[in-house]
Structures are given as C-alpha cells and as structure tokens.
CSV table of C-alpha atoms in Angstrom, one decimal:
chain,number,residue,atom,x,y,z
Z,13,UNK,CA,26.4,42.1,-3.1
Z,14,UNK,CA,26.0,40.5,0.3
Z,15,UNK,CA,29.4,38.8,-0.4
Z,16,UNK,CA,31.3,41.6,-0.9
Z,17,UNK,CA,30.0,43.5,1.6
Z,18,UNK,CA,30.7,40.6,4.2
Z,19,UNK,CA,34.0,40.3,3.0
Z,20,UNK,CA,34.6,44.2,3.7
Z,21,UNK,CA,33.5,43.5,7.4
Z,22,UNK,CA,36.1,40.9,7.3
Z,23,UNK,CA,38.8,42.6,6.2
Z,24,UNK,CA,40.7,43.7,10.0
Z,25,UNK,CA,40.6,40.1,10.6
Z,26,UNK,CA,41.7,39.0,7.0
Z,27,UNK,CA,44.4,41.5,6.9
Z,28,UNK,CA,45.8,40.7,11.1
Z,29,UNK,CA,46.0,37.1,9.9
Z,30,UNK,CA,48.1,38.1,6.6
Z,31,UNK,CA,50.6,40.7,8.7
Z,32,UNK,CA,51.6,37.7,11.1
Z,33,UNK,CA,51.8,35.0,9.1
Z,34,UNK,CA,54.2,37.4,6.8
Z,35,UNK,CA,56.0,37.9,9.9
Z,36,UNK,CA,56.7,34.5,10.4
Z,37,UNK,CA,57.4,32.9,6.5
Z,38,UNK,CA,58.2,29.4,6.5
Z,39,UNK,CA,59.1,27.3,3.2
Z,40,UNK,CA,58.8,23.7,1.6
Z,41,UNK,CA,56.2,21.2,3.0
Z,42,UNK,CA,57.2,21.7,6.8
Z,43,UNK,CA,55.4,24.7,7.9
Z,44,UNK,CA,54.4,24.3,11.4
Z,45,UNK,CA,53.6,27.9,12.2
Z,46,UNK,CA,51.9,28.5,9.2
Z,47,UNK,CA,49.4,25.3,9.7
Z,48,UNK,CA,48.6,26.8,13.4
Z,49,UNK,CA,47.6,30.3,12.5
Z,50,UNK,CA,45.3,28.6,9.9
Z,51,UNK,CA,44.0,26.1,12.4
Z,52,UNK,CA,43.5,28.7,15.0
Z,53,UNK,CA,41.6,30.6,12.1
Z,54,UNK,CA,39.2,28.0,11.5
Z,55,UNK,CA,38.6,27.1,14.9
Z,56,UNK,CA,34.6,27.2,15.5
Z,57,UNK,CA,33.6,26.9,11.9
Z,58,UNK,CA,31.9,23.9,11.0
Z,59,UNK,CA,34.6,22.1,9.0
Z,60,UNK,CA,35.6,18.7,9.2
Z,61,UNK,CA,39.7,19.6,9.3
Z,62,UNK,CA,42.1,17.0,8.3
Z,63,UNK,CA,46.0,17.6,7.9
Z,64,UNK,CA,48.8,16.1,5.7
Z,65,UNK,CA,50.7,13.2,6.8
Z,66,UNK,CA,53.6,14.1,4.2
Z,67,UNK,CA,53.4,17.9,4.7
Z,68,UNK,CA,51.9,20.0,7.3
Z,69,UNK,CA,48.8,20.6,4.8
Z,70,UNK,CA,45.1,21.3,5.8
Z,71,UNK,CA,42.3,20.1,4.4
Z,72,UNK,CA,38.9,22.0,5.6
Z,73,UNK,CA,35.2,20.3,4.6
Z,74,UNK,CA,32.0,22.0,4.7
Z,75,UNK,CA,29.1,20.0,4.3
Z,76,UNK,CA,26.4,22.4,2.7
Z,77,UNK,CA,23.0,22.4,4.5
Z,78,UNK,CA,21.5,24.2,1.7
Z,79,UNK,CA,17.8,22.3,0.0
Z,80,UNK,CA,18.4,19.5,-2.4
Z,81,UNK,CA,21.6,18.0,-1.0
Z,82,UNK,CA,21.9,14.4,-2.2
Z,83,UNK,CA,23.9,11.3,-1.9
Z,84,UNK,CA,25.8,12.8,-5.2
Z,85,UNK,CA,26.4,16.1,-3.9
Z,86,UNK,CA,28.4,17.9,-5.6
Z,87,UNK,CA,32.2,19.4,-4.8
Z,88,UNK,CA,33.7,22.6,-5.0
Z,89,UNK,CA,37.5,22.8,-4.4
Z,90,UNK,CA,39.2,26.5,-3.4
Z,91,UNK,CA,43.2,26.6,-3.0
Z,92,UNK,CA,45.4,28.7,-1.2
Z,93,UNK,CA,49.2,28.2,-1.5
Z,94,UNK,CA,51.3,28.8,2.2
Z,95,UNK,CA,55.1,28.7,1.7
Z,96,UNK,CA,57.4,31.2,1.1
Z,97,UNK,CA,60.7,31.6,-0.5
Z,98,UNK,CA,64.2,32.0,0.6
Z,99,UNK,CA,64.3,35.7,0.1
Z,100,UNK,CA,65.8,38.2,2.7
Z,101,UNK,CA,62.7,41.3,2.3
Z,102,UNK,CA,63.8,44.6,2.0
Z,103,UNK,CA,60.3,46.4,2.2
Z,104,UNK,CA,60.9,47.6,5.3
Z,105,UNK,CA,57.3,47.3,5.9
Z,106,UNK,CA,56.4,47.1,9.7
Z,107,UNK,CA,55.4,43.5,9.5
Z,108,UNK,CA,58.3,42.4,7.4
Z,109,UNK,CA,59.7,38.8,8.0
Z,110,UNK,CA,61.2,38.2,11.2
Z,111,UNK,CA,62.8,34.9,10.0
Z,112,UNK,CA,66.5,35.9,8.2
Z,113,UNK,CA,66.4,34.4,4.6
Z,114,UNK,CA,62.8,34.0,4.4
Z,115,UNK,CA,60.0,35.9,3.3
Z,116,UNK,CA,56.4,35.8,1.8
Z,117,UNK,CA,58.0,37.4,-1.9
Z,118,UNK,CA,55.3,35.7,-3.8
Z,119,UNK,CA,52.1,36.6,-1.7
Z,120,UNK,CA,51.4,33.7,-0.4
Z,121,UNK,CA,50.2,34.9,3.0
Z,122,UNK,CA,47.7,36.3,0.9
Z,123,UNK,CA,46.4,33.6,-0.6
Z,124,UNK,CA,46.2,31.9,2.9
Z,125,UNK,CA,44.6,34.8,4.5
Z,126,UNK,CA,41.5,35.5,1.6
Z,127,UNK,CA,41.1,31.4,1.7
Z,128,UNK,CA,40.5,31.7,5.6
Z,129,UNK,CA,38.0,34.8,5.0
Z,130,UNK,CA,36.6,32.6,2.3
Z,131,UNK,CA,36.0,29.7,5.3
Z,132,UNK,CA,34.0,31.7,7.4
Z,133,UNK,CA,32.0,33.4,4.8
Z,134,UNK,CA,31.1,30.0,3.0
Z,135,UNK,CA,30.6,28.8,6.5
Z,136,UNK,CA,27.8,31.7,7.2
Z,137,UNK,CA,26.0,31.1,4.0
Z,138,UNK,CA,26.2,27.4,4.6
Z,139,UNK,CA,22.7,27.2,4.1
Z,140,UNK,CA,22.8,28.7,0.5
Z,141,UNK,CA,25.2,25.0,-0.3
Z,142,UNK,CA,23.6,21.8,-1.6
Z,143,UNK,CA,26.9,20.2,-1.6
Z,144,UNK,CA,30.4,20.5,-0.3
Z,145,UNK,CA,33.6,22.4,-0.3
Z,146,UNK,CA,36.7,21.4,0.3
Z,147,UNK,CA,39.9,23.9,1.2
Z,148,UNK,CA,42.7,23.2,0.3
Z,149,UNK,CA,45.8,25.3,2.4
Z,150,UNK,CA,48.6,23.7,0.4
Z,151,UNK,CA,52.6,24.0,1.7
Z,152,UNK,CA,55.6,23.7,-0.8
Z,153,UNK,CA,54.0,25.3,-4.0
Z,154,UNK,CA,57.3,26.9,-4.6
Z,155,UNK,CA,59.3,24.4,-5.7
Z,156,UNK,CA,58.1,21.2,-3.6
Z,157,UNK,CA,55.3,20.4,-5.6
Z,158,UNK,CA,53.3,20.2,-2.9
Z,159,UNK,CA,50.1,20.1,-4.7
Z,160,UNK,CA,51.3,16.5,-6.1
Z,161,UNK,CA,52.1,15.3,-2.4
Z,162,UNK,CA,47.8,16.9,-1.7
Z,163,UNK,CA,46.7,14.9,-4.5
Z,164,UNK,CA,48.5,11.9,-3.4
Z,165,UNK,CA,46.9,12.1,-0.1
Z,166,UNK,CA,43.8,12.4,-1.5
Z,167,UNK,CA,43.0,16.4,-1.6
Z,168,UNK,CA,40.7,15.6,-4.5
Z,169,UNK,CA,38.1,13.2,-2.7
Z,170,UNK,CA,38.5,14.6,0.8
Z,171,UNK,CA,34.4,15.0,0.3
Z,172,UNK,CA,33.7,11.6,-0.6
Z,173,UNK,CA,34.1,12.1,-4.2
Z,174,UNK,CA,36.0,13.7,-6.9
Z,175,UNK,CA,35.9,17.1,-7.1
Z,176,UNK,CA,33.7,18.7,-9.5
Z,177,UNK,CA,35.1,22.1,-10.1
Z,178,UNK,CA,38.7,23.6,-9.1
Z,179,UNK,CA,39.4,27.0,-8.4
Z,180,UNK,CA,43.0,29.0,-7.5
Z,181,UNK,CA,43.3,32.7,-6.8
Z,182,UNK,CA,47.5,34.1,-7.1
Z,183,UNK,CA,48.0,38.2,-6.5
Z,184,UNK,CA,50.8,39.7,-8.0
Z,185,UNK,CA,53.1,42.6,-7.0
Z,186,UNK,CA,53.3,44.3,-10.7
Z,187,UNK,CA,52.3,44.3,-14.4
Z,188,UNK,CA,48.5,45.3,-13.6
Z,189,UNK,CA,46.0,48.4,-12.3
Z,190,UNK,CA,45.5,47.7,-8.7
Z,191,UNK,CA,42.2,45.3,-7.7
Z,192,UNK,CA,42.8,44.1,-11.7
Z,193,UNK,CA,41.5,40.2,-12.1
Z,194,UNK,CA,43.3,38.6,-14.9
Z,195,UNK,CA,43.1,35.0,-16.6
Z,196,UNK,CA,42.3,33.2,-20.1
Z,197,UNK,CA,41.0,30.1,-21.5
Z,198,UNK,CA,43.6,27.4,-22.4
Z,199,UNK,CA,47.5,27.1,-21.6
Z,200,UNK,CA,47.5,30.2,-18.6
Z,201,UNK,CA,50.8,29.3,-17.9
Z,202,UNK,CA,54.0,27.2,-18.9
Z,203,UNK,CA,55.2,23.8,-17.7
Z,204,UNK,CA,58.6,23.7,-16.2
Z,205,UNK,CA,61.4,21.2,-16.2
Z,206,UNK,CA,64.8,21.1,-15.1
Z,207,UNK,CA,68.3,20.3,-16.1
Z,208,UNK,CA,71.1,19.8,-14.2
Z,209,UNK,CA,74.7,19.0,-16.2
Z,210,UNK,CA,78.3,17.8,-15.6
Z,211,UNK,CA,81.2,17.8,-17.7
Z,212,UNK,CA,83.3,15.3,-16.9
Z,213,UNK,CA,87.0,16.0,-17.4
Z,214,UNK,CA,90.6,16.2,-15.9
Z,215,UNK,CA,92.4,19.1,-14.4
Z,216,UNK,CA,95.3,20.7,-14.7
Z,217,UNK,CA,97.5,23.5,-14.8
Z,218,UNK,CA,95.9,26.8,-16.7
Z,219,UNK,CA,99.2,27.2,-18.4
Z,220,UNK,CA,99.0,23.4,-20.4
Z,221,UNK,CA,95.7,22.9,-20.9
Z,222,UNK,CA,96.3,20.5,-23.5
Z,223,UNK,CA,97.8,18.0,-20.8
Z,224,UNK,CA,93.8,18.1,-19.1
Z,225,UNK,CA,91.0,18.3,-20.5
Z,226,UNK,CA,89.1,21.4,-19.9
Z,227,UNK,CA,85.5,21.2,-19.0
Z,228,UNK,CA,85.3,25.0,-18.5
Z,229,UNK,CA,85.2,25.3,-22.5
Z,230,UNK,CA,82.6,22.7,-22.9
Z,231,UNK,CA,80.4,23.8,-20.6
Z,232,UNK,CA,80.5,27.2,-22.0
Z,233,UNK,CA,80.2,25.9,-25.4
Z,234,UNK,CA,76.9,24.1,-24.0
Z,235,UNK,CA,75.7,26.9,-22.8
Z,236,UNK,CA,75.4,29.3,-26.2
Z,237,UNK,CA,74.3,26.0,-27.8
Z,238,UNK,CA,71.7,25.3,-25.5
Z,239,UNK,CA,70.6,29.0,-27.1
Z,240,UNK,CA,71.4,28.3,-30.5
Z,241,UNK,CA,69.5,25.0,-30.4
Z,242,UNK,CA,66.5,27.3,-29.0
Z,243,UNK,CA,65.6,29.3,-32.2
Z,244,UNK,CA,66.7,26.7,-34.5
Z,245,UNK,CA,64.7,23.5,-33.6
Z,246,UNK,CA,61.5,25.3,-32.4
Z,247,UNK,CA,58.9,26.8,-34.1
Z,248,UNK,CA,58.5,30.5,-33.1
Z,249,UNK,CA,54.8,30.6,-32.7
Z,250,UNK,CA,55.0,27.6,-30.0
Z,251,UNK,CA,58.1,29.0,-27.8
Z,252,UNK,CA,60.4,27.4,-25.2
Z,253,UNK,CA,62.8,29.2,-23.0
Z,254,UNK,CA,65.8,27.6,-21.7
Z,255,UNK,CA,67.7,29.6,-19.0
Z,256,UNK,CA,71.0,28.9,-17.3
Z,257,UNK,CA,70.6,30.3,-13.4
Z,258,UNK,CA,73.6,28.5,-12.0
Z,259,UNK,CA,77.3,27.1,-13.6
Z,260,UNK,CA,79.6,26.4,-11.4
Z,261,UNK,CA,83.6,25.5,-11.9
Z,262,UNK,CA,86.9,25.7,-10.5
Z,263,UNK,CA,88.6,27.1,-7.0
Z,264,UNK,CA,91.5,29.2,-9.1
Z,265,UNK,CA,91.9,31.2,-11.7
Z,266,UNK,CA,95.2,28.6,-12.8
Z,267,UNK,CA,93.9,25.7,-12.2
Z,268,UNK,CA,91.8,23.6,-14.7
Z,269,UNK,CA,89.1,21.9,-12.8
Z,270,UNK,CA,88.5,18.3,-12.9
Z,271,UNK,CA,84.4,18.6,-13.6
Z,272,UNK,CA,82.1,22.2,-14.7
Z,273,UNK,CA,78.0,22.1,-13.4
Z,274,UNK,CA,75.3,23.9,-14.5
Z,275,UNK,CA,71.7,24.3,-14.0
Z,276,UNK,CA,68.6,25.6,-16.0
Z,277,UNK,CA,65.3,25.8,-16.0
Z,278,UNK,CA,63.5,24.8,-19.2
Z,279,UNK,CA,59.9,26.1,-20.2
Z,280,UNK,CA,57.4,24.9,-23.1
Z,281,UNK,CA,53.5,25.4,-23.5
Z,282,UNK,CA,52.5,22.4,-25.6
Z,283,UNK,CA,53.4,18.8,-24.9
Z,284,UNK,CA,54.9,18.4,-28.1
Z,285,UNK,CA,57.3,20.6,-27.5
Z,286,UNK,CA,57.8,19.7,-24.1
Z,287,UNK,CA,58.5,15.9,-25.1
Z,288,UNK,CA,60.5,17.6,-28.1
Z,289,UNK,CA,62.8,19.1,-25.3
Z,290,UNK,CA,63.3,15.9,-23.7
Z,291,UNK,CA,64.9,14.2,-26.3
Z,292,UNK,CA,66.8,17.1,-28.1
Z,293,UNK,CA,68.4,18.7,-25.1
Z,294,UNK,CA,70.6,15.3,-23.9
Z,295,UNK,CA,71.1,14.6,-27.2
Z,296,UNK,CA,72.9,18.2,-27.9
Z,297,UNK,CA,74.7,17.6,-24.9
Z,298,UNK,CA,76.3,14.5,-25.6
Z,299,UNK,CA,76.9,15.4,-28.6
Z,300,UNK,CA,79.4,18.5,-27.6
Z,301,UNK,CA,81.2,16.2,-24.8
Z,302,UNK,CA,81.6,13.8,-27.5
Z,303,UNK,CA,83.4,15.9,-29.6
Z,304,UNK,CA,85.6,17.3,-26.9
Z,305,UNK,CA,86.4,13.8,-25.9
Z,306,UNK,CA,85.2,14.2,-22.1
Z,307,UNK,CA,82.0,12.5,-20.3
Z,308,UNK,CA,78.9,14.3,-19.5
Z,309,UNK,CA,76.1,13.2,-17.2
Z,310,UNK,CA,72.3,15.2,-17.9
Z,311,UNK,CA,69.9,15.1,-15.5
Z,312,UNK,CA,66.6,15.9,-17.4
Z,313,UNK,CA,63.5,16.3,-15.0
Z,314,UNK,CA,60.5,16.6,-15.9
Z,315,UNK,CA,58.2,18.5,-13.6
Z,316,UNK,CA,54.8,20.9,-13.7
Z,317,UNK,CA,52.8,20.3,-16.4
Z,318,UNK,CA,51.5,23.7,-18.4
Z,319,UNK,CA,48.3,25.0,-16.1
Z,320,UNK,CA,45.7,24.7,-18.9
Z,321,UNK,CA,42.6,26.3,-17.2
Z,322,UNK,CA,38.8,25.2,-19.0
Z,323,UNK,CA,37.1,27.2,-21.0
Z,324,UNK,CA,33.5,27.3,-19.4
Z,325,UNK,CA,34.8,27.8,-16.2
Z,326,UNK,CA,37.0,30.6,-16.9
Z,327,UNK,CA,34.1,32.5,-18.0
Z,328,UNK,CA,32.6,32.1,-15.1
Z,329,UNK,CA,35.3,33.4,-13.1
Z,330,UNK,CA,34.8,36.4,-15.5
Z,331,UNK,CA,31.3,36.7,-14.8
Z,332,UNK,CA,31.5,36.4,-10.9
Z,333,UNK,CA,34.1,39.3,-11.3
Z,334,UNK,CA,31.8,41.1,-12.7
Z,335,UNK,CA,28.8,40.5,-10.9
Z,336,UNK,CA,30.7,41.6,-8.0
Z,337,UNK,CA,32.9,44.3,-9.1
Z,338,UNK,CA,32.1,45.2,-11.9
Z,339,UNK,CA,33.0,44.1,-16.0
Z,340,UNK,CA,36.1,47.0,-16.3
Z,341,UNK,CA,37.6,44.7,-13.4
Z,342,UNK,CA,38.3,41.3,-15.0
Z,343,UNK,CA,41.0,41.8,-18.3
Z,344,UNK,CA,41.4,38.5,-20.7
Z,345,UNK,CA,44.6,37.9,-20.8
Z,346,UNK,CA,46.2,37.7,-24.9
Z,347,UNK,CA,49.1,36.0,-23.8
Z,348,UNK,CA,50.4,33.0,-21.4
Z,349,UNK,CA,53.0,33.8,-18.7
Z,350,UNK,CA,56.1,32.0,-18.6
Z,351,UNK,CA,55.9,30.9,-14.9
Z,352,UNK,CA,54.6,27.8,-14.1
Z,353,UNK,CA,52.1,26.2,-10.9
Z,354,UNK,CA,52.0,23.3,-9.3
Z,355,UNK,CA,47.9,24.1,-9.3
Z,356,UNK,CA,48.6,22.9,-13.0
Z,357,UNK,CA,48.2,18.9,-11.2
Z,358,UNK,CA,44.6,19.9,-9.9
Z,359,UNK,CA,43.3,21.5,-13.5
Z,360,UNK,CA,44.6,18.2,-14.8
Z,361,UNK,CA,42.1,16.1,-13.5
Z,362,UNK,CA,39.6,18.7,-12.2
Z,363,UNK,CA,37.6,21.6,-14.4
Z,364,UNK,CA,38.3,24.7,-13.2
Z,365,UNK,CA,40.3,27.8,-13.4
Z,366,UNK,CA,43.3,29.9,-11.9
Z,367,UNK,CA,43.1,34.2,-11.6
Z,368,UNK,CA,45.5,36.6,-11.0
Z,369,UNK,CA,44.6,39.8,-8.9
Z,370,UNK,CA,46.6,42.9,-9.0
Z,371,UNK,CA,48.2,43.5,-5.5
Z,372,UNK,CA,50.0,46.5,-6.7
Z,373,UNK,CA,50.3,49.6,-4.2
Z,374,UNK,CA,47.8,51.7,-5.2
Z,375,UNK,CA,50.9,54.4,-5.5
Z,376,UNK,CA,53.6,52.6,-6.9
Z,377,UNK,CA,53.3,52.4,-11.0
Z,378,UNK,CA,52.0,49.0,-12.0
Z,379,UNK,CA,54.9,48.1,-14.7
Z,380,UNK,CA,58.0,49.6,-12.4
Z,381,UNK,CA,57.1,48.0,-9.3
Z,382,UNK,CA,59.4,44.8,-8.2
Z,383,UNK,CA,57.8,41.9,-9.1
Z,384,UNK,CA,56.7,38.6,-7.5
Z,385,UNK,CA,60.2,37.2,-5.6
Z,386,UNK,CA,62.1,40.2,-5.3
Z,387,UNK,CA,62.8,41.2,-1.8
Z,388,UNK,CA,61.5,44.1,-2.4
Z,389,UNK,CA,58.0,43.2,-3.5
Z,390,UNK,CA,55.0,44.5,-1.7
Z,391,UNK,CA,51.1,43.6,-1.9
Z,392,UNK,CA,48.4,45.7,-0.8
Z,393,UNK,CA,46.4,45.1,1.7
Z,394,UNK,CA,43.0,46.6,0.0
Z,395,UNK,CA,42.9,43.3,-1.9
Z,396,UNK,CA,42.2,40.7,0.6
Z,397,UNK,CA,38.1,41.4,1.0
Z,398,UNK,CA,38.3,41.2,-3.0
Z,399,UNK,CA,40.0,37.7,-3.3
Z,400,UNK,CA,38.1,36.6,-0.1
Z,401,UNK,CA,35.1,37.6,-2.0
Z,402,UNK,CA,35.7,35.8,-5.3
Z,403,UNK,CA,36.8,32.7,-3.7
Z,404,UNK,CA,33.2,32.5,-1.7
Z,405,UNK,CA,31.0,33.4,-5.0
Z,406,UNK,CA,33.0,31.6,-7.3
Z,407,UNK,CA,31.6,28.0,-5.1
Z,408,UNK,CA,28.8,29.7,-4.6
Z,409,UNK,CA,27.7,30.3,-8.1
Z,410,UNK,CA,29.4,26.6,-9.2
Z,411,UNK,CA,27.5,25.2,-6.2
Z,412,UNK,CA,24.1,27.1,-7.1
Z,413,UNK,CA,24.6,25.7,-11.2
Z,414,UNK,CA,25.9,22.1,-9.6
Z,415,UNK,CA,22.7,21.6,-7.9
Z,416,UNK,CA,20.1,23.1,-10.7
C-alpha cells in the first residue's frame, strides 16, 4: 500500500529522530528537549501546533482538505507517549542515554518518533481527509498522568469538537514475534491504584521490646495479610494483585523504630472489584494496628482507570493490520495484562483502541528478552515505518468511514 510504502521512505528520518531523542530521555511533565525535537519535526507541515500550559505537551491539528468537509467534521485523535523513566540503560547501544539515571526503558521515543512519521504522512495525503486530526505528544505517561493534565487542557476538543475516534500505539521489548500487533476487545489492561502505609508506634531498645511498641511486626504482619486477604475475598476469575515494592524501618539492627512504611501497588480489572479494594484494604489495616494497640495512617489512591478499548474499533485496528501487512500479523489477545495506561482517561470518553507492536530484536528470543523497564531493554529499529504506518491508515480508514 501507498502507506506503507511511504512510511519505508521515511524510515532514516523516523529512526534519526528516535536515536536522539533516546539519547537525551527526559521524565514527568517537564520535557523541554523532548518538546523541541518534536517541534523541529513538524516544522513545515501544515499543523496548527499548540503546547501545554501545565506540561510541555504538543498538540498538532491538521485540517483535512479532502471533499465533503463540513461544519461537523469529524475528529481523529492519534497519541504518542514522550517521557522516560529513571532507569540507568545498560544496552550499551551506540545511542544509549547520555542523561545518568534516565533512559527511554519503555519505548517511548518510539512512540514519539512513528507519531511524527505519522504527521508528515497524514500531512501528504491531506487531501484524502474530510475532517481533522489531532496529535497528541503527551509527557508524564509514566507515572504523572499526564494524559489527565491533556484532557484537562482540552486535548479532546483541540479541533473544535469532541473527538470522534481515539487511537494509541505502545511497542514492547519481549513476549511477542518481532513486527507482532497485539490487542483485544474489552478490559486490555488493568487499573492501578496505590497505597502508601504507616505504623505508628514507639521505639525502643531490641532487647525489651515489650517496653515499645514494635511496628516492625505489624507491618510485617500487614504485609502477608494484605496476601492472605488477596485469595480470600476475591473471586478468582475477576483477579487483583496487590504488591509490596517498598517497606521501609529502622536505622539499627537494636533499635526498635518509632514508625514502619510501606508502599504497594494495587491492580483490579472490573470496578467492582476496584471499589471492593477500597474499602477492604483500610479496613484490614486498621484492623491489625488495632489489635496490636498502635496507630496506623492508609493512604489509599485511587488512580488509572482499567484501559477498556471498544469493540468495533478494535476490529478495525485488526483489519488495517491486515490490509497492510498482512492477517498472520495482528494476534487477539486471550488475556488482559496487568499493567495499566494513563491512555485508559482518553478511551473513557472517546471510542477507540490501544495496540501493542513487538519491538523485539529480530535475534534475541521473544520470551527471554528483558522486558519493558529494564535497563537492559532494547527495541528494534525495523518497527518504526510499521507503527508510523498504522497510525496514518488507522485515521485514514476512520476518517474515510467518518465522512461516508
């Protein structure tokens, strides 16, 4: 297809674009670097270019010159995360991260690359869009919700109107075939939430701990019951993971510490059990600290929703995929993953979809590789004219169905 094959003349660009800004990773919502290389990128297309007020965001229009644009023309929105994570890479690639702590672990500068080919392809066949499309190059996707601060700025009516279709591309570094397109109808991907507690209690000397009160003991005792609490108040077939990454207490091994802290991350798929999680996990809490006679504070956020992608549009995606590559290239997922998206805001209130594209190196084997946020994750080039091209026909094709 003419698409495809524009996007493979592309590709030097696409890819000299992706090596710098991996180069130079920046993270959260203040990416200054990041939102230059992208503006420099688009300089000479025919985009009206707007840029965050709250984070160093860019918003790109195209108005479509294409027969049978109206007053109600329609909108096609295509994303592309930027940030990076605080990761020191150990690829030892040629273009690895300059900046120490930081690097593109999640292939981000991917993303940001195709969506830039995607630009000046959907600018070339401008004349092929009855409507409008709006880019969104969003910062702080790990972490920062930084599609929530785009939405609050008004990412979804930067046309005029309310987007009528959304669509998100994300690679990954292992777990399929190389050039593989993966997605599925429904809950793609969990909601996330976190927790944050402290025990409250009173130090003392290791060797009379009943002259303090120990909040080394309850804490661990929280922990395993956070576990326990797991299998025994949720149904199986609607699962919920609950993870401790961080607990933190004391300065010496005699000493009994005045106060214990940890911090998890809690996923769910369904609201129900999301809300279920709200009010059992406090509760639990309390509970233990109660019984060990010492205070307890539980911070319980509540944060990305699950990234429930619609049905009709999801089969597009599938079709485009294979109009363009080929049917063995697109795989239905059975299963949700367990990480979660901030992309999950946009879906809310727009149709559309999210896909996954293999970025594995063509030589490494697809379940061994190191996975999205390692420092040792790599991406292959050889996908950036396929995501470049699926991000172009996917608005074309809504566009083209938009106007009929």
């Amino acid at each position: 297809m003419t698409v495809l094959a524009d996007a493979r003349e592309l590709a030097g660009d696409i890819t000299d674009l992706r090596h710098r800004l991996h180069r130079e990773p920046e993270i959260g919502l203040d990416l200054p670097r990041t939102q230059e290389k992208v503006l420099e990128a688009l300089s000479g297309l025919p985009y009206e270019i707007s840029l965050g007020t709250d984070t160093t965001s860019v918003t790109a229009v195209l108005r479509g010159t294409g027969a049978g644009a109206s007053a109600s023309r329609p909108v096609v929105l295509l994303r592309g995360d930027m940030d990076a994570l605080p990761v020191q890479e150990r690829t030892g690639l040629d273009f690895s991260s300059r900046i120490d702590g930081a690097m593109h672990a999640c292939g981000h500068d991917l993303h940001t690359a195709m969506l830039v080919g995607a630009a000046t392809l959907l600018a070339h066949h401008r004349d092929q869009l009855a409507g409008d499309v709006v880019l969104m190059f969003q910062p702080g996707e790990e972490g920062y919700d930084g599609a929530g601060v785009m939405i609050h700025e008004g990412i979804l009516d930067a046309a005029g109107r309310r987007a009528d279709a959304a669509y998100g591309l994300h690679v990954m570094s292992a777990g399929a075939p190389n050039g593989q397109f993966l997605s599925r109808a429904g809950t793609l991907m969990s909601a996330s939430d976190g927790l944050t507690v402290t025990v409250h209690g009173a130090g003392g000397h290791g060797s009379a701990p009943h002259q303090a009160q120990d909040p080394v003991t309850v804490i661990a005792e929280m922990v395993t019951a956070l576990q326990t609490m797991v299998t025994r108040q949720f149904d199986m077939f609607d699962p919920v993971v609950l993870s401790v990454g961080v607990l933190q207490a004391g300065t010496k091994r005699n000493i009994i510490p005045d106060s214990a802290r940890l911090e998890a991350t809690v996923r769910s798929y369904t609201p129900e059990s999301r809300a279920k999680l709200a009010r059992v996990v406090p509760r639990l809490l309390q509970g233990i600290a109660a019984a060990h006679g010492v205070e307890v504070t539980v911070d319980y956020v509540t944060e990305y929703p699950p990234t429930v992608t619609d049905a009709g549009e999801t089969s597009r995606a599938e079709r485009v995929v294979g109009e363009l590559f080929g049917g063995e290239r697109f795989t239905r997922m059975v299963n949700p993953l367990g990480g979660s998206e901030d992309f999950s805001r946009v879906l809310q209130q727009v149709p559309g979809t999210f896909v996954f594209l293999s970025a594995v190196p063509r030589q490494a084997d697809a379940q061994a590789a190191a996975f999205n946020h390692s420092p040792r994750a790599t991406f292959d080039d050889d996908v950036l004219a396929d995501g470049t091209a699926l991000y172009t026909q996917l608005a074309l094709s809504r566009m083209a169905e938009l106007c009929g």
